[in-house]
mmCIF file of N, CA, C and O in Angstrom:
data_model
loop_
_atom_site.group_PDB
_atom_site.id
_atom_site.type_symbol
_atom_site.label_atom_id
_atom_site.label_comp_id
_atom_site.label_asym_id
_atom_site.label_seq_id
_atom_site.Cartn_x
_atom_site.Cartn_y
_atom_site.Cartn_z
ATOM 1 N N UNK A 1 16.762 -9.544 11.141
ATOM 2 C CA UNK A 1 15.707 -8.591 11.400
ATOM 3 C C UNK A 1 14.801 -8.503 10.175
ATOM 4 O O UNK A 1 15.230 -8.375 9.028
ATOM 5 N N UNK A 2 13.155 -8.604 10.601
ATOM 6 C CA UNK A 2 12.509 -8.007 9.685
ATOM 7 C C UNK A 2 12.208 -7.142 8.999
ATOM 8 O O UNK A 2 11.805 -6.115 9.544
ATOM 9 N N UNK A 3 12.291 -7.212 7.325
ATOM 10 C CA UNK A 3 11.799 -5.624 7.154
ATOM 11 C C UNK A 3 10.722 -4.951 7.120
ATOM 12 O O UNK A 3 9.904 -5.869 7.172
ATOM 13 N N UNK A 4 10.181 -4.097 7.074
ATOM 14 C CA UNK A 4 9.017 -3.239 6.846
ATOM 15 C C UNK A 4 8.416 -3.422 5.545
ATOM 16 O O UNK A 4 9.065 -3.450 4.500
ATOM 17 N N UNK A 5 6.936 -3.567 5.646
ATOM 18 C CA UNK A 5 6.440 -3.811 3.917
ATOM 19 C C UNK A 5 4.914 -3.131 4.163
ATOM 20 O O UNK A 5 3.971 -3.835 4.522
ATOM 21 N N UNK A 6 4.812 -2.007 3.982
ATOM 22 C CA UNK A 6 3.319 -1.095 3.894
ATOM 23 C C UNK A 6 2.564 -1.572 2.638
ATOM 24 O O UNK A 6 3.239 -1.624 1.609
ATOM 25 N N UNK A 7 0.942 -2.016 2.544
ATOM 26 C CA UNK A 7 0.232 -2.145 1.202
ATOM 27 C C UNK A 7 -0.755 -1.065 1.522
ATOM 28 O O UNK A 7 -1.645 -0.950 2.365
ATOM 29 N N UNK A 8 -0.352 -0.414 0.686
ATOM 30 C CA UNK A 8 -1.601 1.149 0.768
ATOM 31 C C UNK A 8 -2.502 0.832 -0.518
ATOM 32 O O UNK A 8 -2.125 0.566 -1.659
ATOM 33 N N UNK A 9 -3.985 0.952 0.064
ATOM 34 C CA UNK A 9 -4.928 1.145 -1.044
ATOM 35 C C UNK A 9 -6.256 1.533 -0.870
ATOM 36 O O UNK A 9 -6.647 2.077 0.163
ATOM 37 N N UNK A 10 -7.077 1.245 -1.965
ATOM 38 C CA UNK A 10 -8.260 2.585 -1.667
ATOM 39 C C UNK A 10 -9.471 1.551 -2.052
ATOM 40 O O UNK A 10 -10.511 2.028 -2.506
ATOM 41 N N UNK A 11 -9.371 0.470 -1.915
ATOM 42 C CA UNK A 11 -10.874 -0.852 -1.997
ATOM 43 C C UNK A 11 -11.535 -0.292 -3.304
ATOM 44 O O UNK A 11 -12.760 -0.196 -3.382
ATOM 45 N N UNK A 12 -10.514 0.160 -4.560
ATOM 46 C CA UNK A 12 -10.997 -0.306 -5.591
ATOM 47 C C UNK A 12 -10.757 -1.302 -6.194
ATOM 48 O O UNK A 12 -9.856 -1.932 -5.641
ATOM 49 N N UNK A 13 -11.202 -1.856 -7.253
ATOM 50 C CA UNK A 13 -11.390 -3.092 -7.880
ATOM 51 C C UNK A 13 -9.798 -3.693 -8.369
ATOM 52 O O UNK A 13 -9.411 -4.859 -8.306
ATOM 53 N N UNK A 14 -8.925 -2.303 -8.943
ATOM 54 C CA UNK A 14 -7.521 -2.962 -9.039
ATOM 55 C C UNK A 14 -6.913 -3.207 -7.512
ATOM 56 O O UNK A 14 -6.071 -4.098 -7.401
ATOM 57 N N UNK A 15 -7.264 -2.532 -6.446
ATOM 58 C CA UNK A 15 -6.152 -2.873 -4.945
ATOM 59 C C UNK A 15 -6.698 -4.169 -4.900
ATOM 60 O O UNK A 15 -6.004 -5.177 -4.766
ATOM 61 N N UNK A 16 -7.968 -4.172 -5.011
ATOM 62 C CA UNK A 16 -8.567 -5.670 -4.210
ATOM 63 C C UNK A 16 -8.123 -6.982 -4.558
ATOM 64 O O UNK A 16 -8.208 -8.009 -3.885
ATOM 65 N N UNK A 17 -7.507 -6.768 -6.008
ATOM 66 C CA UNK A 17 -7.124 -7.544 -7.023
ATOM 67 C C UNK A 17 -5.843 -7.912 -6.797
ATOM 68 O O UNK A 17 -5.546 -9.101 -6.907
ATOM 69 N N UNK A 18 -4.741 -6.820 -6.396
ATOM 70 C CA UNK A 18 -3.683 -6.488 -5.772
ATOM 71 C C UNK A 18 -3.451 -7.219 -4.592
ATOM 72 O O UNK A 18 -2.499 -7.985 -4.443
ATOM 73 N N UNK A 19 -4.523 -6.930 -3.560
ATOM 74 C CA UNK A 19 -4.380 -7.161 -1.907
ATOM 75 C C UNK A 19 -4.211 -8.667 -2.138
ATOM 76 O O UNK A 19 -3.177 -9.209 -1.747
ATOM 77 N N UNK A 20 -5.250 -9.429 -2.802
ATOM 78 C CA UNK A 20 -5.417 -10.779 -2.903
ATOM 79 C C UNK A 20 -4.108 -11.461 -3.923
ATOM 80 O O UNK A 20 -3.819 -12.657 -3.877
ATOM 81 N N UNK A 21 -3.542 -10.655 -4.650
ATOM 82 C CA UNK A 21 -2.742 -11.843 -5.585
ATOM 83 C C UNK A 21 -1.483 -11.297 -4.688
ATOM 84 O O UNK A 21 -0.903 -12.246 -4.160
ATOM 85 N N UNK A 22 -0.932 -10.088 -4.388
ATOM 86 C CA UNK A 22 0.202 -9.703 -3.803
ATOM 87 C C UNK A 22 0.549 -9.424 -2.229
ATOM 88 O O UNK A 22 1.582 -9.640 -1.596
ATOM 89 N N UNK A 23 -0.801 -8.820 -1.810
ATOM 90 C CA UNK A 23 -0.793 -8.498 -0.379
ATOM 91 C C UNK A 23 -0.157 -9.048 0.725
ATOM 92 O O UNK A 23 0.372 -8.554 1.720
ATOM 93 N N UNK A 24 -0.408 -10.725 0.134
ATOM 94 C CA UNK A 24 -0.351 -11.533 1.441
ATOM 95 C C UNK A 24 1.054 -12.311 0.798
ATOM 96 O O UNK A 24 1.465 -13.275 1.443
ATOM 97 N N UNK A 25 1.688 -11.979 -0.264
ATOM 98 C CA UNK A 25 2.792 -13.134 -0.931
ATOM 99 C C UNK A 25 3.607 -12.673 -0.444
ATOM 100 O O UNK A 25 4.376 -13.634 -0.483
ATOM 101 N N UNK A 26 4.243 -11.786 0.123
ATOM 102 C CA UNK A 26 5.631 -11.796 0.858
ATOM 103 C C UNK A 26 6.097 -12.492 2.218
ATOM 104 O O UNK A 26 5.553 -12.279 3.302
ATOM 105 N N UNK A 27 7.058 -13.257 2.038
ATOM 106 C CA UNK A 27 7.636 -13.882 2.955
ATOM 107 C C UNK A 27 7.261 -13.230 4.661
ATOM 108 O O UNK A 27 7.731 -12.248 5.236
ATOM 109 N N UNK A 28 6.394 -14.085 5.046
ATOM 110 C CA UNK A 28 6.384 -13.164 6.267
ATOM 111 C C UNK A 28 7.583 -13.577 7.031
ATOM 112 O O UNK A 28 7.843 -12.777 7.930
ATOM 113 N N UNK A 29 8.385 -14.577 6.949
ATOM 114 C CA UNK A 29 9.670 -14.673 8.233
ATOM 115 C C UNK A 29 10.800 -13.507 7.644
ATOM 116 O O UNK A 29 11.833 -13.244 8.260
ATOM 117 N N UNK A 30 10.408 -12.847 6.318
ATOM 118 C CA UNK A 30 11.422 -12.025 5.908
ATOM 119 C C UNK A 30 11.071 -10.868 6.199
ATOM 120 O O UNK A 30 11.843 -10.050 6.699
ATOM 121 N N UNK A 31 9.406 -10.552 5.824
ATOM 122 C CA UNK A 31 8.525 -9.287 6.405
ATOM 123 C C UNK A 31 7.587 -9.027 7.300
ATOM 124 O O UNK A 31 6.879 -10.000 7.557
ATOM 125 N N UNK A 32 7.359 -8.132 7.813
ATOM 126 C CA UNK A 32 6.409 -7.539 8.493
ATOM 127 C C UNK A 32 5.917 -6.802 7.794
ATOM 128 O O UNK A 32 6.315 -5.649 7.623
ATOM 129 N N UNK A 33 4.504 -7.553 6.995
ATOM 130 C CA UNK A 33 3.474 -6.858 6.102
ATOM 131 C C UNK A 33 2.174 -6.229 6.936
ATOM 132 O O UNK A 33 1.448 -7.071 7.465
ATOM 133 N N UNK A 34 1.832 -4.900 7.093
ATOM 134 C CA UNK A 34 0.686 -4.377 7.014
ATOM 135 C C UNK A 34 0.203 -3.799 5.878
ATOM 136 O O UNK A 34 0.790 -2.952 5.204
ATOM 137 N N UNK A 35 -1.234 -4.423 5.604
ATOM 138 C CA UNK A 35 -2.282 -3.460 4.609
ATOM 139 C C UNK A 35 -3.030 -2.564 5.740
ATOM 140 O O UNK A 35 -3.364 -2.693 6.918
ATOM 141 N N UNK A 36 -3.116 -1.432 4.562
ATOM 142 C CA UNK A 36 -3.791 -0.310 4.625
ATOM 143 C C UNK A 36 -4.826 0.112 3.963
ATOM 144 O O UNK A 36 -4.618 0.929 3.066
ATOM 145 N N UNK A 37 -5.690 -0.169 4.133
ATOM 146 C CA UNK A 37 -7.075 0.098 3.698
ATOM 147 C C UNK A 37 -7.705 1.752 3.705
ATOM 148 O O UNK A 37 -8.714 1.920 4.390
ATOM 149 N N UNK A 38 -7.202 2.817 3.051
ATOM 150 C CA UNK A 38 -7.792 3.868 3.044
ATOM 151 C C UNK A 38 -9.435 4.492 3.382
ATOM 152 O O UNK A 38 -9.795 5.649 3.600
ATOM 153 N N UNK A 39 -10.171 3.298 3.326
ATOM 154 C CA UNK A 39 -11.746 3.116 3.769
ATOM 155 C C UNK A 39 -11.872 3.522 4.829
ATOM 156 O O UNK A 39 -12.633 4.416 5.196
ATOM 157 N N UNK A 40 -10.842 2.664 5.692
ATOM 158 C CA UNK A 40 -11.017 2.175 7.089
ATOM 159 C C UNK A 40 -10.262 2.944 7.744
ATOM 160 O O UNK A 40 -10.527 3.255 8.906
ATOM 161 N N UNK A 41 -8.671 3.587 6.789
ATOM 162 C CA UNK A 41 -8.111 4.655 7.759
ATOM 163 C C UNK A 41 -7.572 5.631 6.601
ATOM 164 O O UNK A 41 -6.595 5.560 5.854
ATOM 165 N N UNK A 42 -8.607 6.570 6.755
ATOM 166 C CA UNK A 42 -8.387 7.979 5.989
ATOM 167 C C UNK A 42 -7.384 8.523 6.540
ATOM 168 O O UNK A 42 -6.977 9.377 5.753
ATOM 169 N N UNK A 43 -6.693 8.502 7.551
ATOM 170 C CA UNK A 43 -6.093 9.229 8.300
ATOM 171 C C UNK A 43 -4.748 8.821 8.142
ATOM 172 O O UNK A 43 -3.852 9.463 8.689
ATOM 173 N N UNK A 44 -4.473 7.667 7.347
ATOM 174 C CA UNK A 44 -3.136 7.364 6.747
ATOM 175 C C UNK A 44 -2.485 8.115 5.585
ATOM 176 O O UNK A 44 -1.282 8.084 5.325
ATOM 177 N N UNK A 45 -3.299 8.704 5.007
ATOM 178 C CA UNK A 45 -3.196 9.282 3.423
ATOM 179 C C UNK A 45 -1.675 9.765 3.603
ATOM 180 O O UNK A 45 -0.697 9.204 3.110
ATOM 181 N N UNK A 46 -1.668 11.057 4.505
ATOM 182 C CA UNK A 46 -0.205 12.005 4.185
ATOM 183 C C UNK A 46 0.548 10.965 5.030
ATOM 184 O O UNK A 46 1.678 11.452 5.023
ATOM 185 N N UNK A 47 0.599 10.243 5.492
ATOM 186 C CA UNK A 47 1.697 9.134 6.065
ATOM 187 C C UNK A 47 2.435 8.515 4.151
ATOM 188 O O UNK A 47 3.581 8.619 3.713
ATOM 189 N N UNK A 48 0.897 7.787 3.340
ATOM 190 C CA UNK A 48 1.755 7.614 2.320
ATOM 191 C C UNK A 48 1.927 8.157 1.557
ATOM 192 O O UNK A 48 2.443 7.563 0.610
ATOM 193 N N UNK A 49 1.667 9.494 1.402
ATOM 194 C CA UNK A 49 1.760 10.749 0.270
ATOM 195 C C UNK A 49 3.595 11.125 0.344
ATOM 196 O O UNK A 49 4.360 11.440 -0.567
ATOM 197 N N UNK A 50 3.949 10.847 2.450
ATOM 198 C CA UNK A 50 4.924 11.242 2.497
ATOM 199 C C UNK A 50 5.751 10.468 2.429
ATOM 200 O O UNK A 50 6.860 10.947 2.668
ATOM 201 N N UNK A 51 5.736 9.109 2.132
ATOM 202 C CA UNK A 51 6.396 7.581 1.813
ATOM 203 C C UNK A 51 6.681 7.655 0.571
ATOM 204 O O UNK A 51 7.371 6.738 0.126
ATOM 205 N N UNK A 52 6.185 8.911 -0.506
ATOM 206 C CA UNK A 52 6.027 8.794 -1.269
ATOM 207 C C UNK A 52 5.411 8.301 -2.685
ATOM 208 O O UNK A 52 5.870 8.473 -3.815
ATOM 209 N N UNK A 53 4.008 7.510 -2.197
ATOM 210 C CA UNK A 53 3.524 7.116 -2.835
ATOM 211 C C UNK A 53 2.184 8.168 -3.437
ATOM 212 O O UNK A 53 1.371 8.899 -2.872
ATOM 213 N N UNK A 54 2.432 7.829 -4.755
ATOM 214 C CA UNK A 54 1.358 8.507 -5.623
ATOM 215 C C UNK A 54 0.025 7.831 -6.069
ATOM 216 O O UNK A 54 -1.057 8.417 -6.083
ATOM 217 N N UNK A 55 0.175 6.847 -6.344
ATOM 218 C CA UNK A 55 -1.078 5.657 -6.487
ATOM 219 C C UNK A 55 -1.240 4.748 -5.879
ATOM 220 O O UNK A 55 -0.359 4.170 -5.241
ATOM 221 N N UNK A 56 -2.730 4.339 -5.968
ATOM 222 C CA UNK A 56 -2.583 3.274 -5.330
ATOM 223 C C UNK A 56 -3.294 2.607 -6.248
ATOM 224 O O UNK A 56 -3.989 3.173 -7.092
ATOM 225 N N UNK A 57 -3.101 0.735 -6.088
ATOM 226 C CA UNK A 57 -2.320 0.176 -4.873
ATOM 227 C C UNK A 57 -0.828 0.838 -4.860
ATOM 228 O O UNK A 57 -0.567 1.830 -5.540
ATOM 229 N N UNK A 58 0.128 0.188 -4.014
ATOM 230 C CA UNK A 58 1.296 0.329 -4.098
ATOM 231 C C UNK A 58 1.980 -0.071 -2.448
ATOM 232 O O UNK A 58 1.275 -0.138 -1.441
ATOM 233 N N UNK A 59 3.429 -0.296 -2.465
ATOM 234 C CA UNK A 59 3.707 -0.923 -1.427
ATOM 235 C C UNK A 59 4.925 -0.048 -1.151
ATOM 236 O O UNK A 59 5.881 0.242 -1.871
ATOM 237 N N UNK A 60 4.578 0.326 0.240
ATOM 238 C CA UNK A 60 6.193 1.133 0.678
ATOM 239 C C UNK A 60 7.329 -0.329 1.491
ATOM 240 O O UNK A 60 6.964 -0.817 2.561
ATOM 241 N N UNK A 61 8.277 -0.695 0.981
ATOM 242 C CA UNK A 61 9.471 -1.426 1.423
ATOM 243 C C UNK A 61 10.458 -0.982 1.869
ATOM 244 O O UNK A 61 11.397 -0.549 1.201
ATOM 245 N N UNK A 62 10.395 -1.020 2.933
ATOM 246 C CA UNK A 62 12.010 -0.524 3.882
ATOM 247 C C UNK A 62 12.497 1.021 3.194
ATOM 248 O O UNK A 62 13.576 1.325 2.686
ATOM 249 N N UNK A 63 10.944 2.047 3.447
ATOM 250 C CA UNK A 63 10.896 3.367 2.819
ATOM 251 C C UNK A 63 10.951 3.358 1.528
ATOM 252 O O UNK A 63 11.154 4.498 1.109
ATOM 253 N N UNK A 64 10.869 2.643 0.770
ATOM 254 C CA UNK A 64 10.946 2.729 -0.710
ATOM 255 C C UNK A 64 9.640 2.731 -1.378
ATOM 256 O O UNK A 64 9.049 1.894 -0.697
ATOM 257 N N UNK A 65 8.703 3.172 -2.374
ATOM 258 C CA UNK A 65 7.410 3.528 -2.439
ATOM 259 C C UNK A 65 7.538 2.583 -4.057
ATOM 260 O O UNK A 65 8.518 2.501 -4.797
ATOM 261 N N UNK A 66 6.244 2.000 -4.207
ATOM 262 C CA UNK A 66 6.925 0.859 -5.674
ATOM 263 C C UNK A 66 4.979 0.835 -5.748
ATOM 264 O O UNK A 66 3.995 0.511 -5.084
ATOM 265 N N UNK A 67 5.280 1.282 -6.731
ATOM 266 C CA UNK A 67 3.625 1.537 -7.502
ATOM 267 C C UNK A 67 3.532 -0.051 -8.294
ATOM 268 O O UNK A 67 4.433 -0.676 -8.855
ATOM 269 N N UNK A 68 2.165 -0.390 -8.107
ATOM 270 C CA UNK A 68 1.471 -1.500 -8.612
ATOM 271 C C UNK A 68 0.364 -1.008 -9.435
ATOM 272 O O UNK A 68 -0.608 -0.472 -8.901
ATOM 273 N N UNK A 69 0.497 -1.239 -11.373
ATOM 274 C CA UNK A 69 -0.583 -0.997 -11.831
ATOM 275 C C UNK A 69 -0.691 0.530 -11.517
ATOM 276 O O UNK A 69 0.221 1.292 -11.196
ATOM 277 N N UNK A 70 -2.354 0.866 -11.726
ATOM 278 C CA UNK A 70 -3.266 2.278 -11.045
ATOM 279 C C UNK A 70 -4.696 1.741 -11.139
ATOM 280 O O UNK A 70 -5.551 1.462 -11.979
ATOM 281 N N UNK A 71 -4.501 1.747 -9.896
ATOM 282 C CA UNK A 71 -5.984 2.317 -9.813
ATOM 283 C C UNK A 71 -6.745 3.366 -9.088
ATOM 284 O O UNK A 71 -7.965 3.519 -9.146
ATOM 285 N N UNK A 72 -5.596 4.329 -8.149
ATOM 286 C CA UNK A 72 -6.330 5.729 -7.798
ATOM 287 C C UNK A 72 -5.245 6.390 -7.720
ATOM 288 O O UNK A 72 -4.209 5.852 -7.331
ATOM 289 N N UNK A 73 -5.322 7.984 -8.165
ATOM 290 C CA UNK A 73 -4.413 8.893 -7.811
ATOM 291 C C UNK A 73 -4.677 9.309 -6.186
ATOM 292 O O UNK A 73 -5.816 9.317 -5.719
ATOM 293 N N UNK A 74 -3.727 9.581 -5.554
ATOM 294 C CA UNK A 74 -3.637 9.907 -3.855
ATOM 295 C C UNK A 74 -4.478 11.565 -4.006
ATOM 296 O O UNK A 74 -4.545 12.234 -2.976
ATOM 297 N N UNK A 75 -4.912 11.976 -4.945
ATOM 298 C CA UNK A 75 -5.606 13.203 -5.574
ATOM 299 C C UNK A 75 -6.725 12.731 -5.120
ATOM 300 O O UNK A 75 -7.095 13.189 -4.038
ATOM 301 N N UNK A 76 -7.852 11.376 -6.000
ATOM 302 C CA UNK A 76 -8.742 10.905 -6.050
ATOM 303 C C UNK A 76 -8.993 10.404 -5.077
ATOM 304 O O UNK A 76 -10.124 10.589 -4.628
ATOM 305 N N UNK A 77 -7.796 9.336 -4.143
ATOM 306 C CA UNK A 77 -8.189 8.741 -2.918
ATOM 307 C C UNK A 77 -8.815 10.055 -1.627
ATOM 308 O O UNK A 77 -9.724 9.811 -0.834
ATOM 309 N N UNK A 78 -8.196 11.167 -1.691
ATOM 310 C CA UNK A 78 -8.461 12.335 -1.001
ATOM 311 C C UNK A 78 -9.317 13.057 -1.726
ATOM 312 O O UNK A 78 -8.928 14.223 -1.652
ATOM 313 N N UNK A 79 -10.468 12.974 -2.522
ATOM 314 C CA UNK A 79 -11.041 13.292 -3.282
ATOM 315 C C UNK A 79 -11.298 14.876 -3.846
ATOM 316 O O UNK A 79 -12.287 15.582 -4.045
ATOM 317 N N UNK A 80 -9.948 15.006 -3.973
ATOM 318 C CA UNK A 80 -9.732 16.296 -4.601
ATOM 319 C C UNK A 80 -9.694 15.652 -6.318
ATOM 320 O O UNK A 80 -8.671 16.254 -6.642
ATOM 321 N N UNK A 81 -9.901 15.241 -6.993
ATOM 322 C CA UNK A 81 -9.826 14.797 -8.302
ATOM 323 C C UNK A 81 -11.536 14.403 -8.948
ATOM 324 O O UNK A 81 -11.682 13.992 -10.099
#
């Protein structure tokens, strides 16, 4: 069985950087990778706020939340910051 692999980010200059060197490198016969583009779906935010993720980029794995770098606080992506 495949596992789950979420890429949450906010189309700044570090995710984009991210999406392209990491996004797409996981084994897909091992994962089922979706990116998440915060642009395109604002409406994901408290999905990964509650995955636990604090910055982005960052990738939730089989519920586990694993920060890449920073380039936005989930503050800033929701533009309370």
């Amino acid at each position: 069985m495949k596992s789950k692999a979420i890429f949450y980010h906010a189309g700044c200059g570090v995710c984009m950087e991210a999406e392209q060197a990491l996004g797409r490198a996981l084994d897909p016969s091992r994962y089922d990778v979706e990116i998440v583009d915060f642009n395109s779906a604002p409406n994901r935010v408290a999905e990964a706020e509650a995955a636990g993720v604090k910055s982005v980029p960052a990738y939730v794995i089989d519920g586990l939340p694993f920060h890449i770098n920073f380039g936005a606080s989930m503050a800033a992506v929701k533009g309370d910051a």
